[in-house]
XYZ file of N, CA and C in Angstrom:
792
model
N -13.292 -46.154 74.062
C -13.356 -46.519 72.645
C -14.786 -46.890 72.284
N -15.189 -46.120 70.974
C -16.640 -46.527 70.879
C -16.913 -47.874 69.992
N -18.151 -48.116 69.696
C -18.494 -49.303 68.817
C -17.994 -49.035 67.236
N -17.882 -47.713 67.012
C -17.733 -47.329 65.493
C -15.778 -47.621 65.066
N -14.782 -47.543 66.533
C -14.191 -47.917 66.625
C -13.938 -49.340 65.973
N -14.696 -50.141 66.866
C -14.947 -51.109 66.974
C -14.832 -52.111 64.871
N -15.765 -51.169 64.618
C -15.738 -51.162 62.880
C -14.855 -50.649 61.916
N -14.265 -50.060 63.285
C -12.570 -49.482 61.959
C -11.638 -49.950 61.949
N -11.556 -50.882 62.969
C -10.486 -51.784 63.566
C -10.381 -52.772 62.830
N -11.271 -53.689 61.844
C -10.556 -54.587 61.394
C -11.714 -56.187 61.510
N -12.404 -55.777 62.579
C -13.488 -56.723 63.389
C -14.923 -57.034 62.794
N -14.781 -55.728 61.510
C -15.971 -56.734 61.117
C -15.718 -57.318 60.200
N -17.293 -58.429 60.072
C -17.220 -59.808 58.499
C -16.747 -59.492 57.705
N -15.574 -60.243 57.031
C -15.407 -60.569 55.761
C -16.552 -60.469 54.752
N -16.361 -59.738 54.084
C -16.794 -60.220 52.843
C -18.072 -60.484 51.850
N -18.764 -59.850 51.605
C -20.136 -60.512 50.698
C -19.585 -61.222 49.501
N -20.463 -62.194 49.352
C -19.331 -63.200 47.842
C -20.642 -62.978 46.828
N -20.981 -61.495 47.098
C -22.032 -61.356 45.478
C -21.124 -60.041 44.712
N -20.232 -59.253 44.905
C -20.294 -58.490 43.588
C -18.958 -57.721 44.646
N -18.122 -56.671 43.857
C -17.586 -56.035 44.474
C -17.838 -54.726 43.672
N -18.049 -53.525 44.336
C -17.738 -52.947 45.732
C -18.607 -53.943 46.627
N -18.218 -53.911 47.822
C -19.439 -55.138 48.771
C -20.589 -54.893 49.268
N -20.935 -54.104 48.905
C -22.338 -53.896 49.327
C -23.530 -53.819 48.167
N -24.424 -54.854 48.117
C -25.104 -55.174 47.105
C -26.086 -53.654 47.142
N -26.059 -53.110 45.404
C -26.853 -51.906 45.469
C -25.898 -50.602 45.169
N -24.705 -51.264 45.236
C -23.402 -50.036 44.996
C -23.301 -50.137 43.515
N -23.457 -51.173 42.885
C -22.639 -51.368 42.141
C -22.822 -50.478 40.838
N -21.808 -49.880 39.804
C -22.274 -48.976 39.122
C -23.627 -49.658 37.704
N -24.176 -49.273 37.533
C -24.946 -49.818 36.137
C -24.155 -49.693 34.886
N -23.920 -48.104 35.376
C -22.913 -47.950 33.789
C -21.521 -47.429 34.127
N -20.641 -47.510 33.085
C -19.300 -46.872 33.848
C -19.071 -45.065 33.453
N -20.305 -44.999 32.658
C -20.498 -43.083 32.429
C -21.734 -42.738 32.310
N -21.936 -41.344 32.256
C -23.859 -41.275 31.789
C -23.788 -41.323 30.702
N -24.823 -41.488 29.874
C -25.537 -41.389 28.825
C -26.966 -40.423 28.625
N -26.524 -39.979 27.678
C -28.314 -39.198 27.166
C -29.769 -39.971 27.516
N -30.528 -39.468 27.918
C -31.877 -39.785 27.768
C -31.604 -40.274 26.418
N -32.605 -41.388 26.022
C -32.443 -41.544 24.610
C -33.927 -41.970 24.441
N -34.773 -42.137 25.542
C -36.272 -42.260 25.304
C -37.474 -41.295 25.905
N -38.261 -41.381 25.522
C -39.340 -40.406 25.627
C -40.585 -41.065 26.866
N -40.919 -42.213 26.609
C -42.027 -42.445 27.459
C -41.491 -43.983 28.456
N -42.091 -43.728 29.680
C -41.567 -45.350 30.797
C -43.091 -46.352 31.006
N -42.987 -46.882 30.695
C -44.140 -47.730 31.423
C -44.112 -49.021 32.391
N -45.025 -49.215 33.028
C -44.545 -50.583 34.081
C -46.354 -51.482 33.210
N -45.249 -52.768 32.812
C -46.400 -53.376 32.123
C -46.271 -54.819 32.556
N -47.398 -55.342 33.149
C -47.061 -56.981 33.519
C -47.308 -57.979 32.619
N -46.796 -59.145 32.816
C -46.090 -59.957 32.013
C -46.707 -61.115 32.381
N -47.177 -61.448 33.134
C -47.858 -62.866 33.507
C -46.605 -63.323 34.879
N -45.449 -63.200 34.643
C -44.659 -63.584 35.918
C -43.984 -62.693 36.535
N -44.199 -61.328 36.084
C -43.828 -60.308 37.090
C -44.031 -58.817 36.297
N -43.231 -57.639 36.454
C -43.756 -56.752 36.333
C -42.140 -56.389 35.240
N -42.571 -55.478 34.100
C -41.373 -55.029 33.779
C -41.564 -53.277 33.115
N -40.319 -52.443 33.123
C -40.251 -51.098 32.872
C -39.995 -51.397 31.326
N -40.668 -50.355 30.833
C -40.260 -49.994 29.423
C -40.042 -49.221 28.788
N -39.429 -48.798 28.616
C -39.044 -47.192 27.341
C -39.109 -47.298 26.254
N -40.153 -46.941 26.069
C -40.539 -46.620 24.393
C -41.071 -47.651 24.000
N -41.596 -48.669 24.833
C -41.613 -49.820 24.706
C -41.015 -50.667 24.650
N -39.651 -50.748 24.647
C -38.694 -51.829 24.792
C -38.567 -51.891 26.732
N -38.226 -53.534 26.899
C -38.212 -53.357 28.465
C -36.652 -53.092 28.552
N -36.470 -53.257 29.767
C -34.622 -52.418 30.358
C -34.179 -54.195 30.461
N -33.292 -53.746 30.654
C -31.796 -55.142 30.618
C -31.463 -54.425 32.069
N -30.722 -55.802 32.810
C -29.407 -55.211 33.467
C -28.287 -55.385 33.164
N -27.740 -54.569 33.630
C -25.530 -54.721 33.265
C -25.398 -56.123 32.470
N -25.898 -56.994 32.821
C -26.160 -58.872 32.766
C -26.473 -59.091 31.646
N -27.485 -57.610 30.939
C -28.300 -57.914 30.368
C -29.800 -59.177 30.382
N -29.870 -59.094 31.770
C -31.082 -59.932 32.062
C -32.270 -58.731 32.037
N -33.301 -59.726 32.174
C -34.759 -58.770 32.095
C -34.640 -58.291 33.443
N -34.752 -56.969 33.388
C -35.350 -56.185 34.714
C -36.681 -56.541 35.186
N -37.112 -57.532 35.757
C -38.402 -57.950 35.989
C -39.002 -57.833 37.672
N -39.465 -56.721 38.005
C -39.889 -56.998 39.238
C -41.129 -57.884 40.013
N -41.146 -58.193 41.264
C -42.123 -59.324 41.411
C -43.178 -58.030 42.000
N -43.485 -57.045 42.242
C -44.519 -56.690 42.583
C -45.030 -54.748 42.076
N -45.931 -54.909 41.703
C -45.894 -53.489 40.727
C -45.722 -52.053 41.469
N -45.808 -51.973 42.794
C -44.962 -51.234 43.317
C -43.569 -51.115 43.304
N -42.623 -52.069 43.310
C -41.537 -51.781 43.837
C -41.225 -51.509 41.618
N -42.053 -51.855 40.668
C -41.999 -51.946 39.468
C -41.959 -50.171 39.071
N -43.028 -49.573 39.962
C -43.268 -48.347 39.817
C -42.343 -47.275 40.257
N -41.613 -47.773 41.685
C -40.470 -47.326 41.929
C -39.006 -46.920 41.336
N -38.886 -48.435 40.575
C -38.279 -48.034 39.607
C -38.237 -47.354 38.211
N -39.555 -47.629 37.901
C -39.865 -46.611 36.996
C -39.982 -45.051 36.815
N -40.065 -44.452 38.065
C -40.164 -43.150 38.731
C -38.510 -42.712 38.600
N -37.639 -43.745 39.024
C -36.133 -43.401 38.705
C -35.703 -43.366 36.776
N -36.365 -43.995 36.390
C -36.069 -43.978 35.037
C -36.908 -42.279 34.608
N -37.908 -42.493 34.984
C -38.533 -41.052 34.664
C -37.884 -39.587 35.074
N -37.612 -39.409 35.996
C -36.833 -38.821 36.631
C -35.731 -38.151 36.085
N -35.087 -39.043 35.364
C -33.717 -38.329 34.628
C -34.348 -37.447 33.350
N -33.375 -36.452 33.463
C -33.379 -35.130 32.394
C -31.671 -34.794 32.234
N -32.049 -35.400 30.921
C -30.818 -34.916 29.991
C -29.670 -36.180 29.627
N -29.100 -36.442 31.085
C -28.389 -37.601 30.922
C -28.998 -38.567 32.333
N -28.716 -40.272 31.902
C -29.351 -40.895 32.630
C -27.531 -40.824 34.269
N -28.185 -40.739 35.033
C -27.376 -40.430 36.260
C -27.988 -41.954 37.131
N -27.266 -42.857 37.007
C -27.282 -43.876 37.846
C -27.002 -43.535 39.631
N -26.487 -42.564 39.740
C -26.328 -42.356 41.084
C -27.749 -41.761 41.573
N -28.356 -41.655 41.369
C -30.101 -41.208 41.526
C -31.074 -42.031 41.131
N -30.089 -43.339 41.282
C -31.479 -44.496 40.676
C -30.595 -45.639 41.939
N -31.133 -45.333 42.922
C -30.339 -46.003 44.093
C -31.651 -47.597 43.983
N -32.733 -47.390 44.049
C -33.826 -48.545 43.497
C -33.361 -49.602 42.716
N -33.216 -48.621 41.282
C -33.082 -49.691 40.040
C -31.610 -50.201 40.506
N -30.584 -49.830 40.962
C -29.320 -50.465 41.322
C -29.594 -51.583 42.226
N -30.200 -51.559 43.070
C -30.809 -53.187 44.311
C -31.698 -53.940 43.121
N -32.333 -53.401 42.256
C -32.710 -54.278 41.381
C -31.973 -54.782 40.714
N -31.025 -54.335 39.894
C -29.990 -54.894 38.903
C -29.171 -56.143 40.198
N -28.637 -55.667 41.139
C -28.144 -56.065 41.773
C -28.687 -57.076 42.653
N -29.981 -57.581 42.986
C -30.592 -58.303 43.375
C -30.813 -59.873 41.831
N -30.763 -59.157 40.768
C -31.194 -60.102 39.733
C -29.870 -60.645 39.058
N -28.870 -59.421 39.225
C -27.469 -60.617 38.115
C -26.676 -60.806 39.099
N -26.407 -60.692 40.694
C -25.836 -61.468 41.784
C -26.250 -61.918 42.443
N -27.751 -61.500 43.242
C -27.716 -62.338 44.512
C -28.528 -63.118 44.336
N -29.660 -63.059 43.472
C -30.606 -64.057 43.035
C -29.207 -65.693 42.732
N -28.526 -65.765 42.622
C -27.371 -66.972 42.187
C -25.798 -67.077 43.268
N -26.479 -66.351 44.390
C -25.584 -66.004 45.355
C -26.250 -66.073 46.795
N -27.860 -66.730 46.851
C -28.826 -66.603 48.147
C -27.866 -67.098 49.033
N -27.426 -68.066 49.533
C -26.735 -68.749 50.756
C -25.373 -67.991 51.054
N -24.595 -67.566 50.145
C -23.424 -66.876 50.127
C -23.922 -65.538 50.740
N -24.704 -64.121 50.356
C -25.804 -63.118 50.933
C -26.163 -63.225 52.528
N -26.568 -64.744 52.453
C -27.757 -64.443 53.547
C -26.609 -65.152 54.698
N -25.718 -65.755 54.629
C -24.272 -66.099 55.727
C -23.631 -65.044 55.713
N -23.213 -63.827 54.773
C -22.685 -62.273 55.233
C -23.286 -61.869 56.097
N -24.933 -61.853 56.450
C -25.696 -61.134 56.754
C -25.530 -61.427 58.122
N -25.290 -63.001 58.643
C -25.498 -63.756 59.405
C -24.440 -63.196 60.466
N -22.980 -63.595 59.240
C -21.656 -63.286 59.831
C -21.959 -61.653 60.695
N -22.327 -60.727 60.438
C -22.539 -59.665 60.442
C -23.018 -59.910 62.056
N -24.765 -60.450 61.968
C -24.610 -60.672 63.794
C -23.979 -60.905 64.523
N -22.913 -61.569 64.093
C -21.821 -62.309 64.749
C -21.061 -61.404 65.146
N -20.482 -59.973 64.900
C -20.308 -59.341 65.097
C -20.617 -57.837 65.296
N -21.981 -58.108 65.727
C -22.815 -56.587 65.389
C -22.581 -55.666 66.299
N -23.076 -54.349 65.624
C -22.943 -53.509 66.193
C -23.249 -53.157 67.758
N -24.490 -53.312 67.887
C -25.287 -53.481 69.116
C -24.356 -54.553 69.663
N -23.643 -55.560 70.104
C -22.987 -55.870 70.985
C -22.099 -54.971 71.537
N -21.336 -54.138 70.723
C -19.889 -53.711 70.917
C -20.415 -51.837 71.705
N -20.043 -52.089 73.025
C -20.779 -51.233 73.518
C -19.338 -49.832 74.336
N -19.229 -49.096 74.475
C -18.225 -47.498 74.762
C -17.620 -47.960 76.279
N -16.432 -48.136 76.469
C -15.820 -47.986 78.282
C -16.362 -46.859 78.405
N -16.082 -46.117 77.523
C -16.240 -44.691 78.850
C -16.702 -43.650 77.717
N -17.128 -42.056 77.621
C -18.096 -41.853 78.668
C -18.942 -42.338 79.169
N -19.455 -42.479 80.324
C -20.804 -43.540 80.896
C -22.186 -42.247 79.612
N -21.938 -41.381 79.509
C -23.074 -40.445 78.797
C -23.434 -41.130 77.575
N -22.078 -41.534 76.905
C -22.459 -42.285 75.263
C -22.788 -43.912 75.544
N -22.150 -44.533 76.640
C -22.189 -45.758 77.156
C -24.195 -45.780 77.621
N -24.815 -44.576 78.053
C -26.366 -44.747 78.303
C -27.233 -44.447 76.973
N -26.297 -43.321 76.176
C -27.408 -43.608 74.489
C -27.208 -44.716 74.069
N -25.952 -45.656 73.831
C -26.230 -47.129 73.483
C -27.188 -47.759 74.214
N -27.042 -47.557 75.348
C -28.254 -48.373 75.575
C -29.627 -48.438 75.438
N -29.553 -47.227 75.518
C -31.131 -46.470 75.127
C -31.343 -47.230 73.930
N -30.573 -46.592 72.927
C -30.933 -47.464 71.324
C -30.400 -48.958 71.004
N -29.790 -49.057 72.030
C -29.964 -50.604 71.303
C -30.603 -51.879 72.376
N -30.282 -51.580 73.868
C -31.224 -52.690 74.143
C -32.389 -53.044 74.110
N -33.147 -52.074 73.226
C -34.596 -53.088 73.004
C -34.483 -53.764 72.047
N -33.562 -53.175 71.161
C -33.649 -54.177 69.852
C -33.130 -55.517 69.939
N -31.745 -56.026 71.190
C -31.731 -56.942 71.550
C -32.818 -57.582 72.450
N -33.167 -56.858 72.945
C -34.665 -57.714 73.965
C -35.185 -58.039 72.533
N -36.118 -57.404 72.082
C -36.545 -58.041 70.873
C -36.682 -58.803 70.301
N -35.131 -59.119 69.781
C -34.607 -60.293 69.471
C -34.604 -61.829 69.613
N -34.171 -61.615 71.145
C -34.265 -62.773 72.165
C -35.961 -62.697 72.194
N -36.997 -62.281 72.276
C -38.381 -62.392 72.951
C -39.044 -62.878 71.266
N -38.547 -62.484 70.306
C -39.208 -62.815 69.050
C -38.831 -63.737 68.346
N -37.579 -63.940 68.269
C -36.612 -65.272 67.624
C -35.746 -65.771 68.356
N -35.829 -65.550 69.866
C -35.535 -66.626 70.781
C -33.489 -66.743 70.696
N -33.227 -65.568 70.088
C -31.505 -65.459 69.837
C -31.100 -64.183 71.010
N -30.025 -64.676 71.998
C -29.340 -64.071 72.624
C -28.315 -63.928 72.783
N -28.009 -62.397 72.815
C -26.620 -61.856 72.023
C -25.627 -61.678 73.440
N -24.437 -62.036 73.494
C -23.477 -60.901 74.386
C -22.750 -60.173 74.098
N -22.555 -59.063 75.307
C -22.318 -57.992 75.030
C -20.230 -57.621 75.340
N -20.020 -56.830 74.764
C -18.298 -56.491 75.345
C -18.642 -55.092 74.806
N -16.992 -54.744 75.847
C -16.589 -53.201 75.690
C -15.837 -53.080 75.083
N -15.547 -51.999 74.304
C -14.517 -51.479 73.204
C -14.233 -52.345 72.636
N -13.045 -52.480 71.701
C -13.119 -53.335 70.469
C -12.625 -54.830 70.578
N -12.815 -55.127 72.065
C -12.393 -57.026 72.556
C -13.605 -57.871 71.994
N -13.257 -58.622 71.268
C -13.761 -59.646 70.064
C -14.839 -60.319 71.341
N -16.229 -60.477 70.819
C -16.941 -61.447 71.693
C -17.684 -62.543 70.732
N -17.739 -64.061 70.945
C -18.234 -64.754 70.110
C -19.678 -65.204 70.313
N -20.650 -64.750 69.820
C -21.794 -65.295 69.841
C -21.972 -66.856 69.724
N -23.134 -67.017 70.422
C -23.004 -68.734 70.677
C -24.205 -69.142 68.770
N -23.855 -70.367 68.589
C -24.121 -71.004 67.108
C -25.589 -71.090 67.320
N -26.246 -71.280 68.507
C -27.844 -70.896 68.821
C -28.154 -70.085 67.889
N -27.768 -69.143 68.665
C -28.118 -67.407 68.499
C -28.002 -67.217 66.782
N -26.740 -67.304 66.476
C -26.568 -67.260 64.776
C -27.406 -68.422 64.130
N -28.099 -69.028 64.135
C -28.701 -70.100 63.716
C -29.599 -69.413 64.075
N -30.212 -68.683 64.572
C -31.552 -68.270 64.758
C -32.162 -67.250 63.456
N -30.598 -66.338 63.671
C -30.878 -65.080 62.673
C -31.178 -65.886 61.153
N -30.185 -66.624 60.824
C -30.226 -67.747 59.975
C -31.600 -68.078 59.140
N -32.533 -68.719 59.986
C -33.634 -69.116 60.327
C -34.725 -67.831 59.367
N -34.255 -66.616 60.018
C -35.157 -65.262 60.186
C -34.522 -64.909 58.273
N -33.148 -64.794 58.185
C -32.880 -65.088 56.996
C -33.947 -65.695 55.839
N -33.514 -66.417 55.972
C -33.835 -67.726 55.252
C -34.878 -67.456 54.048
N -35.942 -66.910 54.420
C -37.033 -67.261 53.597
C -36.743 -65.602 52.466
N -36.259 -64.966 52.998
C -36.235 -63.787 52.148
C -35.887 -63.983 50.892
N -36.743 -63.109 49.696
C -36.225 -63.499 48.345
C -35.129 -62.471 47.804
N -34.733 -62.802 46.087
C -33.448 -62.045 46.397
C -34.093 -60.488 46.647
N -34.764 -59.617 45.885
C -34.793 -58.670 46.121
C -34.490 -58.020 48.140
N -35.641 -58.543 48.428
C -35.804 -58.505 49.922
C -33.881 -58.928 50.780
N -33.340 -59.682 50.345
C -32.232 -60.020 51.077
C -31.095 -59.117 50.189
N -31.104 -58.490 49.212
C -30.149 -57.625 48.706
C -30.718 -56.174 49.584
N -32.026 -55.966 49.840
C -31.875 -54.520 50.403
C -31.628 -55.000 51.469
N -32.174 -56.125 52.690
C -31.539 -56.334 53.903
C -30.009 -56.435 53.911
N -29.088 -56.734 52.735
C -27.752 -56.610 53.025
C -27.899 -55.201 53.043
N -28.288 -54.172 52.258
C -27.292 -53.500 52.126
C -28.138 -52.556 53.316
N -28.816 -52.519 54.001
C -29.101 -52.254 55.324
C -28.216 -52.825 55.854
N -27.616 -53.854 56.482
C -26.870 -54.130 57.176
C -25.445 -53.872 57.104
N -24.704 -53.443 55.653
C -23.339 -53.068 55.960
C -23.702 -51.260 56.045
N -24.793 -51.250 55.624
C -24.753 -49.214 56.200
C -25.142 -49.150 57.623
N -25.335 -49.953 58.314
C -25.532 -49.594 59.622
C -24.850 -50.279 60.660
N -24.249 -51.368 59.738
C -23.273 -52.219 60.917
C -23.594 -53.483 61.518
N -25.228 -53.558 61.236
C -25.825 -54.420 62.491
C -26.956 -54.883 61.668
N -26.802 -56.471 61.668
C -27.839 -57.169 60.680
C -29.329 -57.397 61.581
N -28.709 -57.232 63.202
C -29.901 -56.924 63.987
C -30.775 -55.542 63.486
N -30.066 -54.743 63.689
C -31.283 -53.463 63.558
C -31.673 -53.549 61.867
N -31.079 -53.993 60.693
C -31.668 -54.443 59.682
C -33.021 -55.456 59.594
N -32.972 -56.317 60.203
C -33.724 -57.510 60.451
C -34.848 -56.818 61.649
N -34.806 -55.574 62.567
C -35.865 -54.747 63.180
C -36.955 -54.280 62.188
N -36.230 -53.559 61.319
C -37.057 -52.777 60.533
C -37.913 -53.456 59.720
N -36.816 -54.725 58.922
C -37.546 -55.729 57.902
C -39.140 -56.458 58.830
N -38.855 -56.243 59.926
C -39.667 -57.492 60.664
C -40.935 -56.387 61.286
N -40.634 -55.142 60.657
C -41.484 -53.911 61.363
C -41.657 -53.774 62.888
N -41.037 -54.279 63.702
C -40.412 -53.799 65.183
C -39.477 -52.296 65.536
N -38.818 -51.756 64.495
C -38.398 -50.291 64.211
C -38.972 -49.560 63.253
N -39.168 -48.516 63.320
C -39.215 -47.525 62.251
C -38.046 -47.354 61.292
N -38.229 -46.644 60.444
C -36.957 -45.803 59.115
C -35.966 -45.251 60.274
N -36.978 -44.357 60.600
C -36.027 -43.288 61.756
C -35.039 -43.365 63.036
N -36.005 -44.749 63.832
C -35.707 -45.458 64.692
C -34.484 -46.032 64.211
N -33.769 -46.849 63.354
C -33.230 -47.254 62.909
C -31.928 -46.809 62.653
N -32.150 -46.200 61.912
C -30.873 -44.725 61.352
C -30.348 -44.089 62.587
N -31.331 -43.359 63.566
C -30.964 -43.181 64.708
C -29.829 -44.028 65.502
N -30.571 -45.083 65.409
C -29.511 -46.444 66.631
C -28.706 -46.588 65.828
N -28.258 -46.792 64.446
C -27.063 -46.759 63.694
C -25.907 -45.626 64.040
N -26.468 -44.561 64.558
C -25.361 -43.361 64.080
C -25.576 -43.304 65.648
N -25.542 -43.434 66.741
C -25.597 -42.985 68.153
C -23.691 -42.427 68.517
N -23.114 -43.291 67.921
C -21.491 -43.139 67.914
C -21.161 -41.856 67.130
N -21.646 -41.842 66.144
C -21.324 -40.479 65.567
C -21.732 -39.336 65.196
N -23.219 -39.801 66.244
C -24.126 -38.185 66.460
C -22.889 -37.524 67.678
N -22.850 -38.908 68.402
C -21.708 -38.753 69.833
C -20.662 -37.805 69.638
N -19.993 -37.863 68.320
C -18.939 -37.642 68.006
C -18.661 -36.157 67.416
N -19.759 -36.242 66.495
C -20.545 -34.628 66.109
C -20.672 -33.595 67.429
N -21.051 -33.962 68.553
C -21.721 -33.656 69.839
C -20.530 -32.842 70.238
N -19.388 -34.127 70.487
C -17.935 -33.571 71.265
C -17.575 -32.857 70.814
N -17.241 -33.021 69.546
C -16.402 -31.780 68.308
C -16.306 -31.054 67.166
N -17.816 -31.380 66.863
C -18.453 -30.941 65.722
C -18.760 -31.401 64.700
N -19.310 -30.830 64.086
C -19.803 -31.408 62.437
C -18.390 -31.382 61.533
N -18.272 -32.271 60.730
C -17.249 -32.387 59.500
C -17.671 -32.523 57.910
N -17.517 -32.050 57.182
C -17.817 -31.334 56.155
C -17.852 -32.507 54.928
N -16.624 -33.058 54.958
C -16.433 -34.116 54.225
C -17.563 -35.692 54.557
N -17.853 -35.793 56.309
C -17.947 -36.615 56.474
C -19.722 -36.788 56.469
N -20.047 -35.281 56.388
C -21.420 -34.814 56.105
C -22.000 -35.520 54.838
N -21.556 -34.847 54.070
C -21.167 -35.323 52.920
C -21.532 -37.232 52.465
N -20.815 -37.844 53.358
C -20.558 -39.149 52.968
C -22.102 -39.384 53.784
N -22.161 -39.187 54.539
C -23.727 -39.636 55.679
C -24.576 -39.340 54.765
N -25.148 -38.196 53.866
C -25.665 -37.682 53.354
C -25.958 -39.158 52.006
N -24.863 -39.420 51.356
C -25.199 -40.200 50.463
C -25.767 -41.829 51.103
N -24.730 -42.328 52.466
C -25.185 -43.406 53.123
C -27.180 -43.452 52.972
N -27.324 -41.823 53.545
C -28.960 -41.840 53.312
C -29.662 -42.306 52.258
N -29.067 -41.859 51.035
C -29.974 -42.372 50.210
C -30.038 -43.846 49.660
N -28.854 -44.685 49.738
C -28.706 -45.936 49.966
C -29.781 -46.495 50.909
N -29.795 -45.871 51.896
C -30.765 -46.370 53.442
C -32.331 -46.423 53.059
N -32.197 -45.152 52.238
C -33.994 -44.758 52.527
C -34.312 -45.958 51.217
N -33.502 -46.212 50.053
C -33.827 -47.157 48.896
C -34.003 -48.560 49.126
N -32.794 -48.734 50.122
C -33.320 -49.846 50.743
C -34.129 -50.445 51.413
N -34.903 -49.282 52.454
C -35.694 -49.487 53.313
C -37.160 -49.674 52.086
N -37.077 -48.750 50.968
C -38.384 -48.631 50.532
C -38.514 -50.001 49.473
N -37.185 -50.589 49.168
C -37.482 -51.992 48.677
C -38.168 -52.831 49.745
N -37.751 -53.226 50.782
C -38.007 -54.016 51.584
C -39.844 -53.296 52.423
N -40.010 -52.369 52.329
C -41.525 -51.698 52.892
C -42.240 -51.768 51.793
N -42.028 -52.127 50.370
C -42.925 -52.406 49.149
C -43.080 -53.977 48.797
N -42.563 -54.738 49.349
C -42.421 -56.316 49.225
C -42.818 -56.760 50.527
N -42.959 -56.190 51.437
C -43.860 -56.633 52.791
C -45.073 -57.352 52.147
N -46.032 -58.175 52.822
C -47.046 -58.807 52.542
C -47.931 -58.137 53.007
């Protein structure tokens, strides 16, 4: 039984207490498209942060709060998604401005609730939950994930244990108090794309790799899917499920590029 098992079973965290669907960054903006209805975008600062504008008016979210970003990259990012649309505005291609909306009317008023999902999440991560058998998929886990636990333990001093197939193992309150710690200081933007890195990959460890620049994009995604490259391997590609990976990506890469534009 593999680790992905492991995640279908029932075993992982409860719950994010910022928004439902649960993964901050899903959530829709609008409930249909709408027409372009403006002509020009600009990113214009404000004295306390950065905001998009069409036509000169700045954007609202769902909340109707100011879309205000804290740094004129991640400002420009989103502005590139507003630009972008032709004809009708398609929220599913503005995977950015959605961690923005979603960073400003939930988790910004939801930090401690966010950053204990994230936590809970180590508590049961992926990288613990390791294959009985084949020993072949049982050595790519290891390949991809024990450095990221060495890592861990050698950089924030948290050490994880490990089990086979889907038998529950409890991390000691150290260890989660550590991630905690590593948590902590992130603002909302930064801790809405680290969630939603962490429920697309399973593992608030290999989220918290990348954030901390110890993994790559690639590196990352890789050690996420080792179970179901595995799985692809044995019996092939699936059409539908292509499909769903395909969109997981662009969630991944939006998130990653919030959190690689708010680096210091």
């Amino acid at each position: 039984m593999t680790s992905e098992d492991h995640r279908k079973s029932g075993n992982e965290p409860t719950g994010a207490a910022v928004a439902k669907p649960r993964r901050p960054g899903q959530e829709p903006m609008r409930a249909s498209f709408s027409k372009r209805f403006y002509k020009s975008v600009d990113v214009i600062a404000d004295g306390s942060g950065f905001q998009i504008r069409l036509d000169g008016r700045p954007i609202k979210t769902p909340k109707k709060r100011l879309l205000e970003l804290p740094r004129k990259m991640l400002a420009d990012a989103v502005a590139a998604e507003w630009q972008a649309q032709v004809g009708v505005i398609d929220p599913g291609t503005m995977p950015v401005t959605r961690i923005a909306n979603t960073a400003i009317d939930g988790v910004a008023n939801s930090m401690s609730e966010v950053a204990a999902d994230i936590v809970a999440f180590a508590g049961s991560d992926l990288l613990c939950y390791r294959a009985c058998d084949p020993a072949e998929l049982l050595a790519r886990q290891a390949v991809a994930w024990d450095p990221v636990l060495a890592w861990v333990q050698k950089a924030h001093g948290a050490r994880f244990v490990l089990s086979e197939g889907v038998m529950p193992v409890e991390q000691s309150d150290a260890a989660l108090k550590k991630i905690a710690s590593v948590v902590a200081p992130f603002n909302p933007f930064q801790l809405t794309a680290l969630h939603v890195l962490t429920t697309l990959t399973g593992s608030a460890l290999l989220a918290l790799a990348f954030a901390s620049e110890a993994l790559s994009l690639e590196e990352v995604w890789t050690a996420a899917h080792v179970d179901e490259d595995w799985q692809i391997l044995m019996w092939g590609p699936d059409e539908e499920a292509a499909a769903r990976r395909e969109l997981r990506r662009l969630e991944f890469d939006a998130a990653a590029q919030v959190l690689t534009l708010l680096r210091s």
